[in-house]
């Protein structure tokens, strides 16, 4: 949904692939595809973490202060080498509420590792984990369901869906808006191209 928030002179190319971690993004050749397409002056939005924490899957799992940080550092450094500007993003929260009615952290050290790396490398950081935590907590358990893929039973999904990770269109638009508001706040170089 990001395209609609920029003027027509900006081209957004989404290289994300569902289920990828920073490791599998490299291993499947997706990072090389991004790198080969980069031109001087481009911006690279980098966000991983949801799938990096899957310990049961050796094709995706990374450690926060080991392979995860190393992979992000590679993305940042190789983007710079191509004359592009990397921007790190932490993962948005999962919709998991505790008995106290507040969100339970499901990301562990991954957001902190990304924050630390952004500081170490002096690259812009959009802390979507922190921002989305506040937003979803304010919405509350019931109202936040419409931001994620919670659907009633239908032909395609006879049981309905109760997906607390992936966003609905409404949720995706809201996340794009809050992310770009933070980009403006940080006065990133492309801010004047945001509608």
Short mmCIF file of N, CA and C in Angstrom, two decimals:
data_model
loop_
_atom_site.label_atom_id
_atom_site.label_comp_id
_atom_site.label_asym_id
_atom_site.label_seq_id
_atom_site.Cartn_x
_atom_site.Cartn_y
_atom_site.Cartn_z
N UNK A 1 0.81 -1.22 0.00
CA UNK A 1 0.00 0.00 0.00
C UNK A 1 0.85 1.27 0.00
N UNK A 2 2.16 1.13 0.06
CA UNK A 2 3.04 2.29 0.24
C UNK A 2 3.01 3.28 -0.93
N UNK A 3 2.82 2.76 -2.15
CA UNK A 3 2.84 3.62 -3.34
C UNK A 3 1.94 4.84 -3.22
N UNK A 4 0.74 4.65 -2.70
CA UNK A 4 -0.25 5.73 -2.68
C UNK A 4 0.13 6.88 -1.76
N UNK A 5 1.13 6.69 -0.93
CA UNK A 5 1.52 7.74 0.03
C UNK A 5 2.67 8.60 -0.47
N UNK A 6 3.14 8.35 -1.70
CA UNK A 6 4.22 9.15 -2.27
C UNK A 6 3.75 9.82 -3.56
N UNK A 7 4.44 10.88 -3.95
CA UNK A 7 4.09 11.51 -5.21
C UNK A 7 4.46 10.59 -6.38
N UNK A 8 3.98 10.92 -7.55
CA UNK A 8 4.10 10.03 -8.71
C UNK A 8 5.53 9.89 -9.23
N UNK A 9 6.44 10.73 -8.77
CA UNK A 9 7.83 10.62 -9.21
C UNK A 9 8.59 9.54 -8.47
N UNK A 10 7.98 9.00 -7.40
CA UNK A 10 8.64 7.97 -6.59
C UNK A 10 8.16 6.59 -7.05
N UNK A 11 9.11 5.70 -7.24
CA UNK A 11 8.79 4.31 -7.58
C UNK A 11 9.11 3.43 -6.39
N UNK A 12 8.12 2.68 -5.95
CA UNK A 12 8.31 1.73 -4.84
C UNK A 12 8.43 0.34 -5.45
N UNK A 13 9.49 -0.37 -5.13
CA UNK A 13 9.65 -1.75 -5.57
C UNK A 13 9.70 -2.63 -4.33
N UNK A 14 8.71 -3.49 -4.19
CA UNK A 14 8.60 -4.33 -3.01
C UNK A 14 9.24 -5.69 -3.29
N UNK A 15 10.37 -5.95 -2.66
CA UNK A 15 11.08 -7.21 -2.84
C UNK A 15 10.79 -8.20 -1.73
N UNK A 16 9.90 -7.84 -0.82
CA UNK A 16 9.58 -8.73 0.30
C UNK A 16 8.92 -10.01 -0.22
N UNK A 17 9.16 -11.09 0.49
CA UNK A 17 8.52 -12.36 0.18
C UNK A 17 8.05 -12.98 1.48
N UNK A 18 6.80 -13.38 1.50
CA UNK A 18 6.18 -13.92 2.71
C UNK A 18 7.03 -15.04 3.33
N UNK A 19 7.20 -14.97 4.65
CA UNK A 19 7.87 -16.04 5.38
C UNK A 19 9.38 -15.99 5.39
N UNK A 20 9.97 -14.98 4.77
CA UNK A 20 11.42 -14.93 4.72
C UNK A 20 11.99 -14.31 5.99
N UNK A 21 13.15 -14.81 6.38
CA UNK A 21 13.94 -14.21 7.45
C UNK A 21 15.13 -13.52 6.79
N UNK A 22 15.94 -12.84 7.58
CA UNK A 22 17.13 -12.22 6.98
C UNK A 22 18.04 -13.29 6.37
N UNK A 23 18.07 -14.47 6.99
CA UNK A 23 18.89 -15.58 6.48
C UNK A 23 18.33 -16.13 5.17
N UNK A 24 17.05 -16.50 5.16
CA UNK A 24 16.50 -17.11 3.94
C UNK A 24 16.38 -16.08 2.81
N UNK A 25 16.28 -14.80 3.14
CA UNK A 25 16.27 -13.76 2.11
C UNK A 25 17.59 -13.76 1.35
N UNK A 26 18.67 -13.98 2.07
CA UNK A 26 19.99 -14.08 1.44
C UNK A 26 20.11 -15.42 0.70
N UNK A 27 19.80 -16.50 1.40
CA UNK A 27 20.01 -17.84 0.85
C UNK A 27 19.21 -18.11 -0.41
N UNK A 28 18.03 -17.49 -0.54
CA UNK A 28 17.19 -17.69 -1.71
C UNK A 28 17.52 -16.71 -2.84
N UNK A 29 18.56 -15.90 -2.66
CA UNK A 29 18.99 -14.99 -3.71
C UNK A 29 18.19 -13.70 -3.80
N UNK A 30 17.29 -13.47 -2.84
CA UNK A 30 16.45 -12.28 -2.91
C UNK A 30 17.24 -11.01 -2.61
N UNK A 31 18.20 -11.10 -1.68
CA UNK A 31 19.01 -9.93 -1.40
C UNK A 31 19.86 -9.56 -2.63
N UNK A 32 20.40 -10.55 -3.30
CA UNK A 32 21.21 -10.27 -4.48
C UNK A 32 20.38 -9.56 -5.54
N UNK A 33 19.12 -9.97 -5.67
CA UNK A 33 18.19 -9.34 -6.61
C UNK A 33 18.00 -7.87 -6.25
N UNK A 34 17.82 -7.58 -4.96
CA UNK A 34 17.69 -6.19 -4.50
C UNK A 34 18.97 -5.43 -4.82
N UNK A 35 20.09 -6.02 -4.43
CA UNK A 35 21.39 -5.36 -4.60
C UNK A 35 21.67 -5.04 -6.07
N UNK A 36 21.38 -5.99 -6.94
CA UNK A 36 21.63 -5.78 -8.37
C UNK A 36 20.76 -4.66 -8.95
N UNK A 37 19.61 -4.43 -8.33
CA UNK A 37 18.68 -3.41 -8.86
C UNK A 37 18.95 -2.02 -8.29
N UNK A 38 19.77 -1.93 -7.24
CA UNK A 38 19.98 -0.64 -6.57
C UNK A 38 20.77 0.34 -7.44
N UNK A 39 20.33 1.59 -7.36
CA UNK A 39 21.04 2.67 -8.04
C UNK A 39 21.36 3.75 -7.02
N UNK A 40 22.35 4.54 -7.33
CA UNK A 40 22.72 5.63 -6.44
C UNK A 40 21.52 6.53 -6.19
N UNK A 41 21.32 6.88 -4.94
CA UNK A 41 20.20 7.73 -4.57
C UNK A 41 18.95 6.99 -4.11
N UNK A 42 18.92 5.66 -4.31
CA UNK A 42 17.78 4.87 -3.85
C UNK A 42 17.76 4.79 -2.32
N UNK A 43 16.60 4.48 -1.79
CA UNK A 43 16.44 4.18 -0.37
C UNK A 43 16.05 2.72 -0.24
N UNK A 44 16.58 2.06 0.76
CA UNK A 44 16.29 0.64 0.99
C UNK A 44 15.68 0.51 2.37
N UNK A 45 14.41 0.13 2.42
CA UNK A 45 13.73 -0.11 3.70
C UNK A 45 13.98 -1.57 4.08
N UNK A 46 14.57 -1.78 5.26
CA UNK A 46 14.99 -3.12 5.69
C UNK A 46 14.27 -3.47 6.98
N UNK A 47 13.45 -4.53 6.92
CA UNK A 47 12.73 -4.97 8.12
C UNK A 47 12.67 -6.49 8.15
N UNK A 48 13.26 -7.06 9.18
CA UNK A 48 13.21 -8.49 9.42
C UNK A 48 13.02 -8.72 10.91
N UNK A 49 12.74 -9.95 11.29
CA UNK A 49 12.63 -10.29 12.71
C UNK A 49 11.55 -11.30 13.00
N UNK A 50 10.38 -11.16 12.37
CA UNK A 50 9.29 -12.09 12.63
C UNK A 50 9.70 -13.55 12.39
N UNK A 51 10.36 -13.79 11.28
CA UNK A 51 10.71 -15.16 10.92
C UNK A 51 12.12 -15.55 11.35
N UNK A 52 12.93 -14.58 11.72
CA UNK A 52 14.28 -14.88 12.20
C UNK A 52 14.24 -15.64 13.52
N UNK A 53 13.18 -15.49 14.28
CA UNK A 53 13.13 -16.08 15.61
C UNK A 53 12.60 -17.52 15.63
N UNK A 54 12.38 -18.11 14.46
CA UNK A 54 11.81 -19.46 14.40
C UNK A 54 12.89 -20.52 14.60
N UNK A 55 13.15 -20.82 15.86
CA UNK A 55 14.23 -21.76 16.23
C UNK A 55 14.05 -23.14 15.61
N UNK A 56 12.81 -23.54 15.36
CA UNK A 56 12.53 -24.88 14.83
C UNK A 56 12.87 -25.01 13.35
N UNK A 57 13.22 -23.90 12.69
CA UNK A 57 13.46 -23.91 11.25
C UNK A 57 14.87 -23.40 10.95
N UNK A 58 15.78 -24.33 10.70
CA UNK A 58 17.18 -23.95 10.48
C UNK A 58 17.38 -23.15 9.20
N UNK A 59 16.40 -23.17 8.29
CA UNK A 59 16.54 -22.39 7.06
C UNK A 59 16.24 -20.92 7.28
N UNK A 60 15.64 -20.60 8.44
CA UNK A 60 15.26 -19.20 8.71
C UNK A 60 15.85 -18.64 10.00
N UNK A 61 16.13 -19.48 10.96
CA UNK A 61 16.50 -19.01 12.30
C UNK A 61 17.84 -18.28 12.31
N UNK A 62 17.84 -17.12 13.03
CA UNK A 62 19.07 -16.38 13.30
C UNK A 62 19.05 -15.99 14.78
N UNK A 63 20.21 -15.69 15.31
CA UNK A 63 20.30 -15.22 16.70
C UNK A 63 20.36 -13.69 16.68
N UNK A 64 19.68 -13.03 17.63
CA UNK A 64 19.58 -11.57 17.59
C UNK A 64 20.92 -10.84 17.50
N UNK A 65 21.87 -11.23 18.35
CA UNK A 65 23.15 -10.52 18.39
C UNK A 65 24.23 -11.25 17.61
N UNK A 66 23.82 -12.25 16.85
CA UNK A 66 24.74 -12.99 15.99
C UNK A 66 24.35 -12.82 14.54
N UNK A 67 23.79 -13.88 13.96
CA UNK A 67 23.51 -13.88 12.52
C UNK A 67 22.47 -12.84 12.09
N UNK A 68 21.49 -12.54 12.95
CA UNK A 68 20.50 -11.50 12.60
C UNK A 68 21.19 -10.15 12.42
N UNK A 69 21.96 -9.74 13.44
CA UNK A 69 22.68 -8.46 13.36
C UNK A 69 23.68 -8.45 12.22
N UNK A 70 24.35 -9.57 12.00
CA UNK A 70 25.32 -9.67 10.91
C UNK A 70 24.65 -9.50 9.55
N UNK A 71 23.48 -10.12 9.39
CA UNK A 71 22.76 -10.00 8.11
C UNK A 71 22.29 -8.57 7.88
N UNK A 72 21.73 -7.95 8.93
CA UNK A 72 21.30 -6.55 8.78
C UNK A 72 22.48 -5.65 8.45
N UNK A 73 23.60 -5.90 9.11
CA UNK A 73 24.80 -5.09 8.84
C UNK A 73 25.25 -5.27 7.39
N UNK A 74 25.15 -6.48 6.89
CA UNK A 74 25.49 -6.72 5.48
C UNK A 74 24.56 -5.92 4.57
N UNK A 75 23.26 -5.96 4.84
CA UNK A 75 22.30 -5.21 4.01
C UNK A 75 22.63 -3.72 4.01
N UNK A 76 22.95 -3.19 5.19
CA UNK A 76 23.27 -1.77 5.32
C UNK A 76 24.55 -1.44 4.55
N UNK A 77 25.61 -2.20 4.80
CA UNK A 77 26.90 -1.90 4.17
C UNK A 77 26.85 -2.04 2.65
N UNK A 78 26.20 -3.09 2.18
CA UNK A 78 26.15 -3.30 0.72
C UNK A 78 25.24 -2.27 0.04
N UNK A 79 24.22 -1.81 0.75
CA UNK A 79 23.40 -0.71 0.22
C UNK A 79 24.24 0.55 0.07
N UNK A 80 25.02 0.86 1.11
CA UNK A 80 25.90 2.04 1.05
C UNK A 80 26.89 1.93 -0.11
N UNK A 81 27.42 0.73 -0.31
CA UNK A 81 28.40 0.54 -1.39
C UNK A 81 27.80 0.85 -2.77
N UNK A 82 26.49 0.66 -2.90
CA UNK A 82 25.81 0.96 -4.17
C UNK A 82 25.35 2.42 -4.24
N UNK A 83 25.63 3.20 -3.20
CA UNK A 83 25.22 4.60 -3.18
C UNK A 83 23.79 4.81 -2.74
N UNK A 84 23.19 3.75 -2.14
CA UNK A 84 21.82 3.83 -1.66
C UNK A 84 21.81 4.13 -0.16
N UNK A 85 20.66 4.57 0.34
CA UNK A 85 20.52 4.89 1.75
C UNK A 85 19.63 3.84 2.43
N UNK A 86 20.21 3.04 3.33
CA UNK A 86 19.40 2.05 4.04
C UNK A 86 18.65 2.69 5.21
N UNK A 87 17.44 2.21 5.46
CA UNK A 87 16.65 2.63 6.61
C UNK A 87 16.20 1.34 7.31
N UNK A 88 16.60 1.18 8.57
CA UNK A 88 16.21 -0.01 9.32
C UNK A 88 14.85 0.20 9.99
N UNK A 89 14.05 -0.83 10.01
CA UNK A 89 12.75 -0.83 10.68
C UNK A 89 12.71 -2.01 11.64
N UNK A 90 12.18 -1.81 12.83
CA UNK A 90 11.89 -2.95 13.68
C UNK A 90 10.54 -3.53 13.24
N UNK A 91 10.29 -4.77 13.64
CA UNK A 91 9.04 -5.45 13.28
C UNK A 91 7.86 -4.82 14.00
N UNK A 92 6.71 -4.84 13.35
CA UNK A 92 5.49 -4.45 14.05
C UNK A 92 5.15 -5.54 15.07
N UNK A 93 4.35 -5.18 16.06
CA UNK A 93 3.98 -6.16 17.09
C UNK A 93 3.03 -7.21 16.52
N UNK A 94 3.04 -8.35 17.14
CA UNK A 94 1.98 -9.33 16.92
C UNK A 94 0.84 -8.97 17.87
N UNK A 95 -0.36 -9.32 17.47
CA UNK A 95 -1.54 -9.02 18.29
C UNK A 95 -1.75 -10.15 19.30
N UNK A 96 -1.05 -10.03 20.43
CA UNK A 96 -1.15 -11.05 21.48
C UNK A 96 -1.32 -10.35 22.82
N UNK A 97 -2.54 -10.40 23.33
CA UNK A 97 -2.85 -9.70 24.57
C UNK A 97 -2.79 -10.64 25.77
N UNK A 98 -2.29 -10.11 26.88
CA UNK A 98 -2.26 -10.87 28.12
C UNK A 98 -3.55 -10.68 28.89
N UNK A 99 -3.64 -11.35 30.02
CA UNK A 99 -4.83 -11.26 30.86
C UNK A 99 -5.05 -9.86 31.40
N UNK A 100 -3.97 -9.07 31.47
CA UNK A 100 -4.09 -7.70 31.95
C UNK A 100 -4.59 -6.73 30.87
N UNK A 101 -4.86 -7.27 29.66
CA UNK A 101 -5.36 -6.43 28.58
C UNK A 101 -4.28 -5.68 27.84
N UNK A 102 -3.01 -5.98 28.10
CA UNK A 102 -1.89 -5.33 27.43
C UNK A 102 -1.16 -6.33 26.53
N UNK A 103 -0.51 -5.81 25.50
CA UNK A 103 0.23 -6.67 24.59
C UNK A 103 1.37 -7.39 25.29
N UNK A 104 1.58 -8.62 24.87
CA UNK A 104 2.71 -9.42 25.33
C UNK A 104 3.79 -9.33 24.25
N UNK A 105 5.02 -9.07 24.65
CA UNK A 105 6.12 -9.00 23.70
C UNK A 105 6.38 -10.39 23.13
N UNK A 106 6.43 -10.49 21.81
CA UNK A 106 6.71 -11.78 21.17
C UNK A 106 8.02 -11.76 20.38
N UNK A 107 8.73 -10.63 20.40
CA UNK A 107 9.92 -10.51 19.56
C UNK A 107 11.25 -10.63 20.30
N UNK A 108 11.21 -10.69 21.61
CA UNK A 108 12.46 -10.86 22.35
C UNK A 108 13.46 -9.77 22.04
N UNK A 109 14.70 -10.18 21.77
CA UNK A 109 15.80 -9.23 21.59
C UNK A 109 15.97 -8.71 20.16
N UNK A 110 15.16 -9.19 19.22
CA UNK A 110 15.35 -8.77 17.83
C UNK A 110 15.19 -7.26 17.62
N UNK A 111 14.14 -6.64 18.16
CA UNK A 111 14.05 -5.18 17.98
C UNK A 111 15.22 -4.43 18.61
N UNK A 112 15.65 -4.86 19.79
CA UNK A 112 16.78 -4.20 20.44
C UNK A 112 18.06 -4.37 19.62
N UNK A 113 18.24 -5.55 19.06
CA UNK A 113 19.43 -5.78 18.22
C UNK A 113 19.42 -4.84 17.02
N UNK A 114 18.25 -4.64 16.41
CA UNK A 114 18.15 -3.72 15.26
C UNK A 114 18.42 -2.28 15.69
N UNK A 115 17.87 -1.89 16.85
CA UNK A 115 18.12 -0.53 17.36
C UNK A 115 19.61 -0.31 17.60
N UNK A 116 20.23 -1.29 18.26
CA UNK A 116 21.67 -1.17 18.56
C UNK A 116 22.50 -1.06 17.29
N UNK A 117 22.12 -1.84 16.28
CA UNK A 117 22.87 -1.81 15.03
C UNK A 117 22.69 -0.46 14.33
N UNK A 118 21.49 0.08 14.34
CA UNK A 118 21.24 1.39 13.72
C UNK A 118 22.10 2.46 14.38
N UNK A 119 22.20 2.38 15.69
CA UNK A 119 23.04 3.34 16.41
C UNK A 119 24.51 3.13 16.07
N UNK A 120 24.96 1.89 16.07
CA UNK A 120 26.36 1.57 15.76
C UNK A 120 26.76 2.05 14.37
N UNK A 121 25.85 1.86 13.39
CA UNK A 121 26.17 2.18 12.00
C UNK A 121 25.70 3.58 11.58
N UNK A 122 25.06 4.29 12.51
CA UNK A 122 24.53 5.64 12.23
C UNK A 122 23.62 5.66 11.01
N UNK A 123 22.65 4.75 11.02
CA UNK A 123 21.66 4.72 9.94
C UNK A 123 20.28 5.03 10.54
N UNK A 124 19.38 5.57 9.72
CA UNK A 124 18.03 5.86 10.22
C UNK A 124 17.34 4.60 10.71
N UNK A 125 16.55 4.76 11.77
CA UNK A 125 15.79 3.65 12.36
C UNK A 125 14.36 4.10 12.58
N UNK A 126 13.42 3.35 12.04
CA UNK A 126 12.01 3.58 12.30
C UNK A 126 11.56 2.45 13.24
N UNK A 127 11.25 2.82 14.47
CA UNK A 127 10.97 1.82 15.51
C UNK A 127 9.50 1.43 15.50
N UNK A 128 9.13 0.63 14.49
CA UNK A 128 7.72 0.23 14.35
C UNK A 128 7.26 -0.67 15.49
N UNK A 129 8.17 -1.39 16.11
CA UNK A 129 7.77 -2.23 17.24
C UNK A 129 7.22 -1.35 18.36
N UNK A 130 7.94 -0.30 18.67
CA UNK A 130 7.53 0.62 19.73
C UNK A 130 6.26 1.39 19.35
N UNK A 131 6.22 1.89 18.12
CA UNK A 131 5.08 2.68 17.68
C UNK A 131 3.82 1.82 17.57
N UNK A 132 3.96 0.62 16.99
CA UNK A 132 2.79 -0.23 16.82
C UNK A 132 2.31 -0.80 18.16
N UNK A 133 3.21 -0.97 19.10
CA UNK A 133 2.81 -1.43 20.43
C UNK A 133 1.87 -0.41 21.07
N UNK A 134 2.22 0.84 21.01
CA UNK A 134 1.38 1.89 21.56
C UNK A 134 0.03 1.94 20.84
N UNK A 135 0.06 1.88 19.52
CA UNK A 135 -1.15 1.94 18.71
C UNK A 135 -2.10 0.77 19.02
N UNK A 136 -1.58 -0.45 19.02
CA UNK A 136 -2.43 -1.63 19.24
C UNK A 136 -2.91 -1.69 20.69
N UNK A 137 -2.05 -1.32 21.63
CA UNK A 137 -2.50 -1.27 23.03
C UNK A 137 -3.65 -0.29 23.20
N UNK A 138 -3.56 0.86 22.53
CA UNK A 138 -4.63 1.86 22.61
C UNK A 138 -5.93 1.36 21.99
N UNK A 139 -5.83 0.58 20.92
CA UNK A 139 -7.03 0.03 20.31
C UNK A 139 -7.68 -1.02 21.21
N UNK A 140 -6.83 -1.80 21.88
CA UNK A 140 -7.35 -2.85 22.75
C UNK A 140 -7.58 -4.15 22.01
N UNK A 141 -7.87 -5.18 22.77
CA UNK A 141 -7.99 -6.54 22.25
C UNK A 141 -9.03 -6.66 21.14
N UNK A 142 -10.22 -6.19 21.36
CA UNK A 142 -11.30 -6.35 20.38
C UNK A 142 -11.12 -5.46 19.16
N UNK A 143 -10.92 -4.18 19.37
CA UNK A 143 -10.83 -3.23 18.25
C UNK A 143 -9.63 -3.48 17.35
N UNK A 144 -8.58 -4.07 17.90
CA UNK A 144 -7.37 -4.29 17.10
C UNK A 144 -7.54 -5.44 16.11
N UNK A 145 -8.55 -6.29 16.30
CA UNK A 145 -8.74 -7.43 15.39
C UNK A 145 -8.93 -6.97 13.95
N UNK A 146 -9.58 -5.84 13.74
CA UNK A 146 -9.84 -5.38 12.37
C UNK A 146 -8.56 -4.93 11.66
N UNK A 147 -7.49 -4.73 12.40
CA UNK A 147 -6.22 -4.34 11.79
C UNK A 147 -5.43 -5.56 11.30
N UNK A 148 -5.83 -6.74 11.74
CA UNK A 148 -5.16 -7.98 11.37
C UNK A 148 -6.13 -8.85 10.57
N UNK A 149 -5.67 -10.00 10.12
CA UNK A 149 -6.50 -10.86 9.26
C UNK A 149 -7.41 -11.76 10.09
N UNK A 150 -8.36 -11.12 10.73
CA UNK A 150 -9.43 -11.83 11.42
C UNK A 150 -10.66 -11.77 10.52
N UNK A 151 -11.11 -12.92 10.06
CA UNK A 151 -12.25 -12.95 9.15
C UNK A 151 -13.27 -13.98 9.62
N UNK A 152 -14.48 -13.73 9.25
CA UNK A 152 -15.57 -14.67 9.53
C UNK A 152 -15.41 -15.90 8.63
N UNK A 153 -16.00 -17.03 9.01
CA UNK A 153 -15.95 -18.21 8.13
C UNK A 153 -16.52 -17.89 6.75
N UNK A 154 -15.86 -18.41 5.72
CA UNK A 154 -16.34 -18.25 4.35
C UNK A 154 -15.92 -19.48 3.56
N UNK A 155 -16.17 -19.48 2.25
CA UNK A 155 -15.83 -20.65 1.43
C UNK A 155 -14.35 -20.97 1.47
N UNK A 156 -13.55 -19.94 1.36
CA UNK A 156 -12.09 -20.16 1.32
C UNK A 156 -11.54 -20.55 2.69
N UNK A 157 -12.10 -19.95 3.74
CA UNK A 157 -11.66 -20.24 5.10
C UNK A 157 -12.87 -20.66 5.94
N UNK A 158 -13.26 -21.93 5.86
CA UNK A 158 -14.46 -22.40 6.55
C UNK A 158 -14.45 -22.15 8.05
N UNK A 159 -13.26 -22.10 8.63
CA UNK A 159 -13.14 -21.84 10.07
C UNK A 159 -12.96 -20.35 10.37
N UNK A 160 -12.88 -19.57 9.31
CA UNK A 160 -12.52 -18.16 9.49
C UNK A 160 -11.02 -18.05 9.69
N UNK A 161 -10.55 -16.85 9.90
CA UNK A 161 -9.11 -16.65 10.17
C UNK A 161 -8.95 -15.85 11.44
N UNK A 162 -7.94 -16.22 12.20
CA UNK A 162 -7.56 -15.48 13.40
C UNK A 162 -6.05 -15.30 13.35
N UNK A 163 -5.62 -14.45 12.44
CA UNK A 163 -4.20 -14.22 12.17
C UNK A 163 -3.77 -12.95 12.89
N UNK A 164 -2.92 -13.11 13.88
CA UNK A 164 -2.47 -11.98 14.70
C UNK A 164 -1.12 -11.42 14.28
N UNK A 165 -0.63 -11.86 13.13
CA UNK A 165 0.67 -11.39 12.62
C UNK A 165 0.50 -10.54 11.37
N UNK A 166 -0.31 -11.02 10.42
CA UNK A 166 -0.44 -10.35 9.13
C UNK A 166 -1.58 -9.33 9.17
N UNK A 167 -1.36 -8.22 8.50
CA UNK A 167 -2.29 -7.09 8.56
C UNK A 167 -3.40 -7.19 7.52
N UNK A 168 -4.55 -6.67 7.90
CA UNK A 168 -5.63 -6.44 6.94
C UNK A 168 -5.23 -5.23 6.10
N UNK A 169 -6.01 -4.92 5.07
CA UNK A 169 -5.72 -3.74 4.26
C UNK A 169 -5.79 -2.48 5.11
N UNK A 170 -6.78 -2.43 6.00
CA UNK A 170 -6.91 -1.28 6.89
C UNK A 170 -5.67 -1.16 7.79
N UNK A 171 -5.22 -2.29 8.32
CA UNK A 171 -4.04 -2.29 9.18
C UNK A 171 -2.78 -1.91 8.42
N UNK A 172 -2.66 -2.42 7.20
CA UNK A 172 -1.48 -2.11 6.37
C UNK A 172 -1.42 -0.61 6.08
N UNK A 173 -2.56 -0.03 5.78
CA UNK A 173 -2.59 1.42 5.53
C UNK A 173 -2.21 2.20 6.78
N UNK A 174 -2.70 1.78 7.91
CA UNK A 174 -2.37 2.48 9.16
C UNK A 174 -0.87 2.37 9.47
N UNK A 175 -0.30 1.19 9.29
CA UNK A 175 1.14 1.02 9.54
C UNK A 175 1.95 1.88 8.57
N UNK A 176 1.55 1.92 7.31
CA UNK A 176 2.25 2.78 6.34
C UNK A 176 2.19 4.24 6.79
N UNK A 177 1.03 4.66 7.26
CA UNK A 177 0.86 6.05 7.69
C UNK A 177 1.74 6.37 8.91
N UNK A 178 1.76 5.47 9.89
CA UNK A 178 2.56 5.76 11.09
C UNK A 178 4.06 5.66 10.80
N UNK A 179 4.43 4.76 9.90
CA UNK A 179 5.84 4.65 9.52
C UNK A 179 6.30 5.92 8.80
N UNK A 180 5.49 6.40 7.87
CA UNK A 180 5.88 7.59 7.11
C UNK A 180 5.81 8.85 7.95
N UNK A 181 4.90 8.87 8.93
CA UNK A 181 4.88 10.01 9.86
C UNK A 181 6.19 10.07 10.63
N UNK A 182 6.71 8.90 11.00
CA UNK A 182 8.00 8.86 11.71
C UNK A 182 9.14 9.25 10.77
N UNK A 183 9.07 8.87 9.51
CA UNK A 183 10.09 9.29 8.53
C UNK A 183 10.11 10.81 8.42
N UNK A 184 8.91 11.42 8.37
CA UNK A 184 8.81 12.88 8.31
C UNK A 184 9.40 13.51 9.57
N UNK A 185 9.05 12.91 10.71
CA UNK A 185 9.53 13.43 11.99
C UNK A 185 11.06 13.44 12.04
N UNK A 186 11.65 12.41 11.46
CA UNK A 186 13.12 12.32 11.42
C UNK A 186 13.70 13.09 10.23
N UNK A 187 12.82 13.69 9.44
CA UNK A 187 13.23 14.50 8.29
C UNK A 187 14.15 13.72 7.34
N UNK A 188 13.77 12.47 7.04
CA UNK A 188 14.55 11.69 6.09
C UNK A 188 14.46 12.34 4.72
N UNK A 189 15.48 12.17 3.91
CA UNK A 189 15.64 12.95 2.68
C UNK A 189 14.48 12.83 1.70
N UNK A 190 13.70 11.75 1.79
CA UNK A 190 12.57 11.59 0.88
C UNK A 190 11.28 12.15 1.45
N UNK A 191 11.32 12.75 2.63
CA UNK A 191 10.09 13.19 3.32
C UNK A 191 9.27 14.15 2.48
N UNK A 192 9.92 14.99 1.68
CA UNK A 192 9.19 15.96 0.86
C UNK A 192 8.44 15.29 -0.30
N UNK A 193 8.65 13.99 -0.50
CA UNK A 193 7.95 13.26 -1.57
C UNK A 193 6.73 12.51 -1.03
N UNK A 194 6.52 12.58 0.30
CA UNK A 194 5.37 11.92 0.91
C UNK A 194 4.15 12.81 0.73
N UNK A 195 3.04 12.24 0.28
CA UNK A 195 1.79 13.01 0.10
C UNK A 195 1.24 13.47 1.43
#
